[in-house]
JSON list of C-alpha atoms in Angstrom, two decimals:
[
{"chain": "A", "resi": 1, "resn": "MET", "atom": "CA", "xyz": [6.12, -1.44, 20.17]},
{"chain": "A", "resi": 2, "resn": "ALA", "atom": "CA", "xyz": [5.78, 2.22, 19.17]},
{"chain": "A", "resi": 3, "resn": "ASP", "atom": "CA", "xyz": [8.12, 1.81, 16.22]},
{"chain": "A", "resi": 4, "resn": "PHE", "atom": "CA", "xyz": [6.23, -1.26, 14.98]},
{"chain": "A", "resi": 5, "resn": "TRP", "atom": "CA", "xyz": [2.91, 0.61, 14.85]},
{"chain": "A", "resi": 6, "resn": "ALA", "atom": "CA", "xyz": [4.44, 3.73, 13.29]},
{"chain": "A", "resi": 7, "resn": "LEU", "atom": "CA", "xyz": [6.18, 1.66, 10.64]},
{"chain": "A", "resi": 8, "resn": "ASN", "atom": "CA", "xyz": [2.89, -0.03, 9.81]},
{"chain": "A", "resi": 9, "resn": "GLY", "atom": "CA", "xyz": [1.19, 3.34, 9.40]},
{"chain": "A", "resi": 10, "resn": "PHE", "atom": "CA", "xyz": [-1.37, 2.70, 12.10]},
{"chain": "A", "resi": 11, "resn": "GLU", "atom": "CA", "xyz": [-1.96, 5.59, 14.43]},
{"chain": "A", "resi": 12, "resn": "ALA", "atom": "CA", "xyz": [-3.84, 4.65, 17.58]},
{"chain": "A", "resi": 13, "resn": "ASP", "atom": "CA", "xyz": [-2.17, 5.58, 20.85]},
{"chain": "A", "resi": 14, "resn": "TRP", "atom": "CA", "xyz": [-3.53, 2.62, 22.81]},
{"chain": "A", "resi": 15, "resn": "LEU", "atom": "CA", "xyz": [-1.92, 0.18, 20.35]},
{"chain": "A", "resi": 16, "resn": "ARG", "atom": "CA", "xyz": [1.48, 1.36, 21.52]},
{"chain": "A", "resi": 17, "resn": "ASP", "atom": "CA", "xyz": [0.72, -0.24, 24.90]},
{"chain": "A", "resi": 18, "resn": "VAL", "atom": "CA", "xyz": [-0.37, -3.62, 23.52]},
{"chain": "A", "resi": 19, "resn": "GLN", "atom": "CA", "xyz": [1.81, -6.38, 24.91]},
{"chain": "A", "resi": 20, "resn": "THR", "atom": "CA", "xyz": [-0.14, -9.53, 24.04]},
{"chain": "A", "resi": 21, "resn": "VAL", "atom": "CA", "xyz": [-1.39, -10.42, 20.56]},
{"chain": "A", "resi": 22, "resn": "HIS", "atom": "CA", "xyz": [-3.59, -13.45, 19.92]},
{"chain": "A", "resi": 23, "resn": "ILE", "atom": "CA", "xyz": [-3.26, -14.81, 16.37]},
{"chain": "A", "resi": 24, "resn": "ILE", "atom": "CA", "xyz": [-6.42, -16.74, 15.51]},
{"chain": "A", "resi": 25, "resn": "GLY", "atom": "CA", "xyz": [-5.61, -19.39, 12.93]},
{"chain": "A", "resi": 26, "resn": "ALA", "atom": "CA", "xyz": [-1.90, -19.77, 13.80]},
{"chain": "A", "resi": 27, "resn": "GLY", "atom": "CA", "xyz": [-1.31, -23.51, 13.79]},
{"chain": "A", "resi": 28, "resn": "ILE", "atom": "CA", "xyz": [1.47, -25.89, 12.85]},
{"chain": "A", "resi": 29, "resn": "ASN", "atom": "CA", "xyz": [0.97, -25.67, 9.08]},
{"chain": "A", "resi": 30, "resn": "SER", "atom": "CA", "xyz": [4.08, -23.73, 8.08]},
{"chain": "A", "resi": 31, "resn": "GLU", "atom": "CA", "xyz": [2.47, -22.88, 4.72]},
{"chain": "A", "resi": 32, "resn": "SER", "atom": "CA", "xyz": [-0.42, -20.93, 6.25]},
{"chain": "A", "resi": 33, "resn": "PRO", "atom": "CA", "xyz": [-0.36, -17.11, 6.31]},
{"chain": "A", "resi": 34, "resn": "ALA", "atom": "CA", "xyz": [-1.20, -17.11, 10.04]},
{"chain": "A", "resi": 35, "resn": "HIS", "atom": "CA", "xyz": [1.80, -19.32, 10.84]},
{"chain": "A", "resi": 36, "resn": "GLN", "atom": "CA", "xyz": [4.09, -17.13, 8.75]},
{"chain": "A", "resi": 37, "resn": "ALA", "atom": "CA", "xyz": [2.74, -13.93, 10.33]},
{"chain": "A", "resi": 38, "resn": "PHE", "atom": "CA", "xyz": [3.37, -15.44, 13.74]},
{"chain": "A", "resi": 39, "resn": "LEU", "atom": "CA", "xyz": [6.98, -16.09, 12.75]},
{"chain": "A", "resi": 40, "resn": "ASP", "atom": "CA", "xyz": [7.36, -12.63, 11.20]},
{"chain": "A", "resi": 41, "resn": "ALA", "atom": "CA", "xyz": [6.07, -10.82, 14.28]},
{"chain": "A", "resi": 42, "resn": "GLY", "atom": "CA", "xyz": [7.72, -13.16, 16.79]},
{"chain": "A", "resi": 43, "resn": "ASP", "atom": "CA", "xyz": [10.68, -10.85, 17.31]},
{"chain": "A", "resi": 44, "resn": "LYS", "atom": "CA", "xyz": [8.75, -7.55, 17.57]},
{"chain": "A", "resi": 45, "resn": "GLY", "atom": "CA", "xyz": [8.55, -7.63, 21.36]},
{"chain": "A", "resi": 46, "resn": "PHE", "atom": "CA", "xyz": [4.96, -8.83, 21.72]},
{"chain": "A", "resi": 47, "resn": "ARG", "atom": "CA", "xyz": [3.82, -11.77, 23.78]},
{"chain": "A", "resi": 48, "resn": "MET", "atom": "CA", "xyz": [2.45, -13.80, 20.89]},
{"chain": "A", "resi": 49, "resn": "VAL", "atom": "CA", "xyz": [-0.34, -16.31, 21.54]},
{"chain": "A", "resi": 50, "resn": "PRO", "atom": "CA", "xyz": [-1.14, -18.72, 18.70]},
{"chain": "A", "resi": 51, "resn": "VAL", "atom": "CA", "xyz": [-4.76, -19.91, 18.68]},
{"chain": "A", "resi": 52, "resn": "HIS", "atom": "CA", "xyz": [-5.89, -22.87, 16.63]},
{"chain": "A", "resi": 53, "resn": "THR", "atom": "CA", "xyz": [-8.52, -25.37, 17.77]},
{"chain": "A", "resi": 54, "resn": "ARG", "atom": "CA", "xyz": [-7.16, -28.35, 15.83]},
{"chain": "A", "resi": 55, "resn": "ASP", "atom": "CA", "xyz": [-3.47, -27.74, 16.64]},
{"chain": "A", "resi": 56, "resn": "ALA", "atom": "CA", "xyz": [-3.93, -26.82, 20.32]},
{"chain": "A", "resi": 57, "resn": "GLY", "atom": "CA", "xyz": [-1.28, -28.48, 22.46]},
{"chain": "A", "resi": 58, "resn": "SER", "atom": "CA", "xyz": [1.45, -28.14, 19.84]},
{"chain": "A", "resi": 59, "resn": "SER", "atom": "CA", "xyz": [3.70, -25.08, 19.73]},
{"chain": "A", "resi": 60, "resn": "ILE", "atom": "CA", "xyz": [5.19, -22.42, 17.45]},
{"chain": "A", "resi": 61, "resn": "LEU", "atom": "CA", "xyz": [8.55, -20.92, 18.41]},
{"chain": "A", "resi": 62, "resn": "GLY", "atom": "CA", "xyz": [8.18, -22.68, 21.74]},
{"chain": "A", "resi": 63, "resn": "ARG", "atom": "CA", "xyz": [4.87, -20.95, 22.47]},
{"chain": "A", "resi": 64, "resn": "PRO", "atom": "CA", "xyz": [1.94, -23.28, 23.15]},
{"chain": "A", "resi": 65, "resn": "ILE", "atom": "CA", "xyz": [-0.94, -23.16, 20.69]},
{"chain": "A", "resi": 66, "resn": "ARG", "atom": "CA", "xyz": [-4.15, -22.46, 22.59]},
{"chain": "A", "resi": 67, "resn": "PRO", "atom": "CA", "xyz": [-7.59, -23.85, 21.69]},
{"chain": "A", "resi": 68, "resn": "ASN", "atom": "CA", "xyz": [-9.24, -20.43, 22.12]},
{"chain": "A", "resi": 69, "resn": "ALA", "atom": "CA", "xyz": [-8.34, -16.82, 22.81]},
{"chain": "A", "resi": 70, "resn": "TRP", "atom": "CA", "xyz": [-9.49, -16.92, 26.43]},
{"chain": "A", "resi": 71, "resn": "THR", "atom": "CA", "xyz": [-7.57, -19.97, 27.58]},
{"chain": "A", "resi": 72, "resn": "THR", "atom": "CA", "xyz": [-5.19, -17.99, 29.77]},
{"chain": "A", "resi": 73, "resn": "GLU", "atom": "CA", "xyz": [-6.33, -14.36, 29.98]},
{"chain": "A", "resi": 74, "resn": "ASN", "atom": "CA", "xyz": [-8.38, -11.64, 28.35]},
{"chain": "A", "resi": 75, "resn": "PRO", "atom": "CA", "xyz": [-6.76, -10.77, 25.03]},
{"chain": "A", "resi": 76, "resn": "GLU", "atom": "CA", "xyz": [-5.67, -7.20, 24.22]},
{"chain": "A", "resi": 77, "resn": "LEU", "atom": "CA", "xyz": [-5.60, -7.57, 20.44]},
{"chain": "A", "resi": 78, "resn": "ILE", "atom": "CA", "xyz": [-6.97, -10.37, 18.28]},
{"chain": "A", "resi": 79, "resn": "VAL", "atom": "CA", "xyz": [-5.71, -10.86, 14.74]},
{"chain": "A", "resi": 80, "resn": "PHE", "atom": "CA", "xyz": [-7.96, -13.06, 12.58]},
{"chain": "A", "resi": 81, "resn": "PHE", "atom": "CA", "xyz": [-6.61, -15.24, 9.78]},
{"chain": "A", "resi": 82, "resn": "LEU", "atom": "CA", "xyz": [-9.95, -16.95, 9.10]},
{"chain": "A", "resi": 83, "resn": "SER", "atom": "CA", "xyz": [-12.70, -16.68, 6.51]},
{"chain": "A", "resi": 84, "resn": "PRO", "atom": "CA", "xyz": [-15.35, -14.03, 7.18]},
{"chain": "A", "resi": 85, "resn": "ASN", "atom": "CA", "xyz": [-17.86, -16.77, 8.02]},
{"chain": "A", "resi": 86, "resn": "SER", "atom": "CA", "xyz": [-15.47, -18.34, 10.56]},
{"chain": "A", "resi": 87, "resn": "VAL", "atom": "CA", "xyz": [-14.79, -14.92, 12.10]},
{"chain": "A", "resi": 88, "resn": "TYR", "atom": "CA", "xyz": [-18.55, -14.38, 12.39]},
{"chain": "A", "resi": 89, "resn": "LEU", "atom": "CA", "xyz": [-18.99, -17.76, 14.13]},
{"chain": "A", "resi": 90, "resn": "GLU", "atom": "CA", "xyz": [-16.18, -16.98, 16.59]},
{"chain": "A", "resi": 91, "resn": "LEU", "atom": "CA", "xyz": [-17.62, -13.55, 17.37]},
{"chain": "A", "resi": 92, "resn": "ARG", "atom": "CA", "xyz": [-21.08, -15.04, 17.83]},
{"chain": "A", "resi": 93, "resn": "LYS", "atom": "CA", "xyz": [-19.71, -17.63, 20.26]},
{"chain": "A", "resi": 94, "resn": "TRP", "atom": "CA", "xyz": [-17.81, -14.97, 22.22]},
{"chain": "A", "resi": 95, "resn": "LEU", "atom": "CA", "xyz": [-20.88, -12.73, 22.43]},
{"chain": "A", "resi": 96, "resn": "ILE", "atom": "CA", "xyz": [-23.01, -15.62, 23.70]},
{"chain": "A", "resi": 97, "resn": "GLU", "atom": "CA", "xyz": [-20.31, -16.35, 26.31]},
{"chain": "A", "resi": 98, "resn": "GLY", "atom": "CA", "xyz": [-20.41, -12.70, 27.37]},
{"chain": "A", "resi": 99, "resn": "ARG", "atom": "CA", "xyz": [-16.77, -12.00, 26.46]},
{"chain": "A", "resi": 100, "resn": "ASN", "atom": "CA", "xyz": [-15.38, -8.49, 26.45]},
{"chain": "A", "resi": 101, "resn": "ILE", "atom": "CA", "xyz": [-14.14, -8.45, 22.87]},
{"chain": "A", "resi": 102, "resn": "PRO", "atom": "CA", "xyz": [-10.99, -6.37, 22.34]},
{"chain": "A", "resi": 103, "resn": "PHE", "atom": "CA", "xyz": [-9.74, -4.69, 19.18]},
{"chain": "A", "resi": 104, "resn": "ILE", "atom": "CA", "xyz": [-10.16, -7.01, 16.19]},
{"chain": "A", "resi": 105, "resn": "TRP", "atom": "CA", "xyz": [-7.67, -6.98, 13.33]},
{"chain": "A", "resi": 106, "resn": "LEU", "atom": "CA", "xyz": [-9.16, -8.60, 10.24]},
{"chain": "A", "resi": 107, "resn": "GLN", "atom": "CA", "xyz": [-6.40, -9.73, 7.95]},
{"chain": "A", "resi": 108, "resn": "PRO", "atom": "CA", "xyz": [-6.99, -9.44, 4.18]},
{"chain": "A", "resi": 109, "resn": "GLY", "atom": "CA", "xyz": [-9.35, -12.28, 3.35]},
{"chain": "A", "resi": 110, "resn": "ALA", "atom": "CA", "xyz": [-11.00, -12.23, 6.78]},
{"chain": "A", "resi": 111, "resn": "GLU", "atom": "CA", "xyz": [-13.08, -9.15, 6.13]},
{"chain": "A", "resi": 112, "resn": "SER", "atom": "CA", "xyz": [-16.46, -8.69, 4.50]},
{"chain": "A", "resi": 113, "resn": "PRO", "atom": "CA", "xyz": [-18.90, -5.75, 4.35]},
{"chain": "A", "resi": 114, "resn": "GLU", "atom": "CA", "xyz": [-21.39, -7.73, 6.46]},
{"chain": "A", "resi": 115, "resn": "LEU", "atom": "CA", "xyz": [-18.79, -8.49, 9.11]},
{"chain": "A", "resi": 116, "resn": "GLU", "atom": "CA", "xyz": [-17.62, -4.87, 9.21]},
{"chain": "A", "resi": 117, "resn": "HIS", "atom": "CA", "xyz": [-21.24, -3.74, 9.57]},
{"chain": "A", "resi": 118, "resn": "LEU", "atom": "CA", "xyz": [-21.75, -6.19, 12.46]},
{"chain": "A", "resi": 119, "resn": "LEU", "atom": "CA", "xyz": [-18.59, -5.03, 14.25]},
{"chain": "A", "resi": 120, "resn": "SER", "atom": "CA", "xyz": [-19.63, -1.40, 13.83]},
{"chain": "A", "resi": 121, "resn": "ASP", "atom": "CA", "xyz": [-23.15, -2.10, 15.11]},
{"chain": "A", "resi": 122, "resn": "LEU", "atom": "CA", "xyz": [-21.71, -3.89, 18.16]},
{"chain": "A", "resi": 123, "resn": "GLY", "atom": "CA", "xyz": [-19.28, -1.06, 18.86]},
{"chain": "A", "resi": 124, "resn": "ILE", "atom": "CA", "xyz": [-16.25, -3.32, 18.52]},
{"chain": "A", "resi": 125, "resn": "ASP", "atom": "CA", "xyz": [-13.15, -1.53, 17.27]},
{"chain": "A", "resi": 126, "resn": "TYR", "atom": "CA", "xyz": [-11.50, -3.18, 14.30]},
{"chain": "A", "resi": 127, "resn": "SER", "atom": "CA", "xyz": [-9.09, -2.76, 11.41]},
{"chain": "A", "resi": 128, "resn": "THR", "atom": "CA", "xyz": [-9.41, -3.97, 7.82]},
{"chain": "A", "resi": 129, "resn": "GLY", "atom": "CA", "xyz": [-7.53, -3.54, 4.59]},
{"chain": "A", "resi": 130, "resn": "ARG", "atom": "CA", "xyz": [-4.04, -3.93, 5.96]},
{"chain": "A", "resi": 131, "resn": "CYS", "atom": "CA", "xyz": [-1.86, -6.83, 6.97]},
{"chain": "A", "resi": 132, "resn": "TRP", "atom": "CA", "xyz": [-0.89, -6.82, 10.62]},
{"chain": "A", "resi": 133, "resn": "VAL", "atom": "CA", "xyz": [2.80, -7.57, 10.00]},
{"chain": "A", "resi": 134, "resn": "VAL", "atom": "CA", "xyz": [3.49, -6.06, 6.58]}
]
């Protein structure tokens, strides 16, 4: 994974050890950016976990789509392909459930100043302004 992170210009040593990436919003709609990102990163050596509430039970590249990020294990990295309001609602739900929220990668279109302020106030590490797979 080290080459992937270096190529994407993201320098954080712990990211080199990430094995599992949860893609929130990756469903069966092949036109969606989350679906395409899942396909684009599918051969980078990560264990990719698609997460989509409506499409849960289907699969992408033979990997089952999960209804939420904590269906099988604690996620290491969560990449959001949702609107800022939907991201906020997910984070709120996870905080109420007492989840240990890992690094959050907000794809372009998922970020907002309010959301970034909230993440900072909560002490949750995150990235904005760059596409996870480009």
